[in-house]
Amino acid sequence: MNTQIAISMLAADFLRLEDDVRFVNSHADIFHLDIMDGIFVPNISYGFPVVDAIASIATRPLDAHLMIVSPENYVERFAKSGADMLSFHLNATDDPEKVVDLIHANGMKAGIAINPDIPVEKLFPYLGKCEFALIMSVFAGFGGQKFIEDTYPRIETLKTEIVRQGLGCLIEVDGGVSGKNSAALKSAGADILVSGSAVLKSADPSAAVQAMR
Ligand code: DX5
Ligand code: ZN
């Protein structure tokens, strides 16, 4: 399977949101929607009015990345908004398996996310249940941060385990991703590359996506 490009709408121009949504429809593969609650992460992004507006004209799958406490409380609501993929952070809930089951029961693909300071081994017990694992290559909370180089060996370790267990779990990498690191991320084993600033804040967004492909 080819690497998929997901665009983080956190980097969109919210005064011209429609233009950026149409850009993703025609140039990328997935909408990555960063949902922050100001508690799990020290920032607040956007909520359902924005998600629903994007959903109303999106022709690509919606991938909601929940950076919120008690994600289980919002699983059904994101399904209602049309999310196709839903991820939450491993340490944001007491019972990750239960949240994964709930995501599946609501007809979405489930992913578990971890920040750069959480050993990837912590994800191993859940890989068989998830359609994807979200490896943060910056600390969740803000767009436009610098890519953390230690992400490569983390992806390699995770990939080795997915192959060892014979699973179909995809690896999504998120934070500071651009054409500068995309090739190395792919060879490390990444299946989905999330990029915000490097694409939507670039002078030539199409070229920026092309550079990542
Ligand atoms: C960080 C978010 C990322 C971020 C990616 O908390 O999860 O998705 O918006 O944006 P860039 O590509 O600007 O790092
Ligand atoms: Zn994200």
PDB file of N, CA and C and ligand atoms in Angstrom, residues 8 32-34 65 67 134 136 174-175 194, ligand 2:
ATOM      1  N   SER A   8      -3.141  18.118   8.350  1.00  0.00           N
ATOM      2  CA  SER A   8      -3.645  18.631   9.625  1.00  0.00           C
ATOM      3  C   SER A   8      -4.306  19.990   9.392  1.00  0.00           C
ATOM      4  N   HIS A  32      -6.837  15.300   8.626  1.00  0.00           N
ATOM      5  CA  HIS A  32      -6.439  15.040  10.012  1.00  0.00           C
ATOM      6  C   HIS A  32      -6.974  16.191  10.857  1.00  0.00           C
ATOM      7  N   LEU A  33      -7.836  15.854  11.821  1.00  0.00           N
ATOM      8  CA  LEU A  33      -8.516  16.879  12.630  1.00  0.00           C
ATOM      9  C   LEU A  33      -8.041  16.793  14.073  1.00  0.00           C
ATOM     10  N   ASP A  34      -7.304  17.801  14.505  1.00  0.00           N
ATOM     11  CA  ASP A  34      -6.714  17.816  15.847  1.00  0.00           C
ATOM     12  C   ASP A  34      -7.670  18.432  16.851  1.00  0.00           C
ATOM     13  N   HIS A  65      -8.049  13.186  15.630  1.00  0.00           N
ATOM     14  CA  HIS A  65      -6.995  12.883  16.609  1.00  0.00           C
ATOM     15  C   HIS A  65      -7.385  13.567  17.912  1.00  0.00           C
ATOM     16  N   MET A  67      -6.990  14.783  21.481  1.00  0.00           N
ATOM     17  CA  MET A  67      -6.032  15.088  22.542  1.00  0.00           C
ATOM     18  C   MET A  67      -6.852  15.618  23.699  1.00  0.00           C
ATOM     19  N   LEU A 134      -0.744   5.812  16.269  1.00  0.00           N
ATOM     20  CA  LEU A 134      -0.326   7.188  15.955  1.00  0.00           C
ATOM     21  C   LEU A 134       0.908   7.547  16.773  1.00  0.00           C
ATOM     22  N   MET A 136       3.522  10.154  17.746  1.00  0.00           N
ATOM     23  CA  MET A 136       3.758  11.600  17.723  1.00  0.00           C
ATOM     24  C   MET A 136       5.254  11.855  17.518  1.00  0.00           C
ATOM     25  N   ASP A 174       2.959  11.907  13.147  1.00  0.00           N
ATOM     26  CA  ASP A 174       2.319  13.220  13.243  1.00  0.00           C
ATOM     27  C   ASP A 174       3.189  14.235  13.983  1.00  0.00           C
ATOM     28  N   GLY A 175       3.539  15.320  13.276  1.00  0.00           N
ATOM     29  CA  GLY A 175       4.250  16.437  13.895  1.00  0.00           C
ATOM     30  C   GLY A 175       5.553  16.757  13.191  1.00  0.00           C
ATOM     31  N   VAL A 194       1.226  12.623   8.518  1.00  0.00           N
ATOM     32  CA  VAL A 194       0.393  13.796   8.818  1.00  0.00           C
ATOM     33  C   VAL A 194       1.256  15.044   8.678  1.00  0.00           C
TER      34      VAL A 194
HETATM   35 ZN    ZN B   2      -2.541  15.375  15.171  1.00  0.00          ZN
END
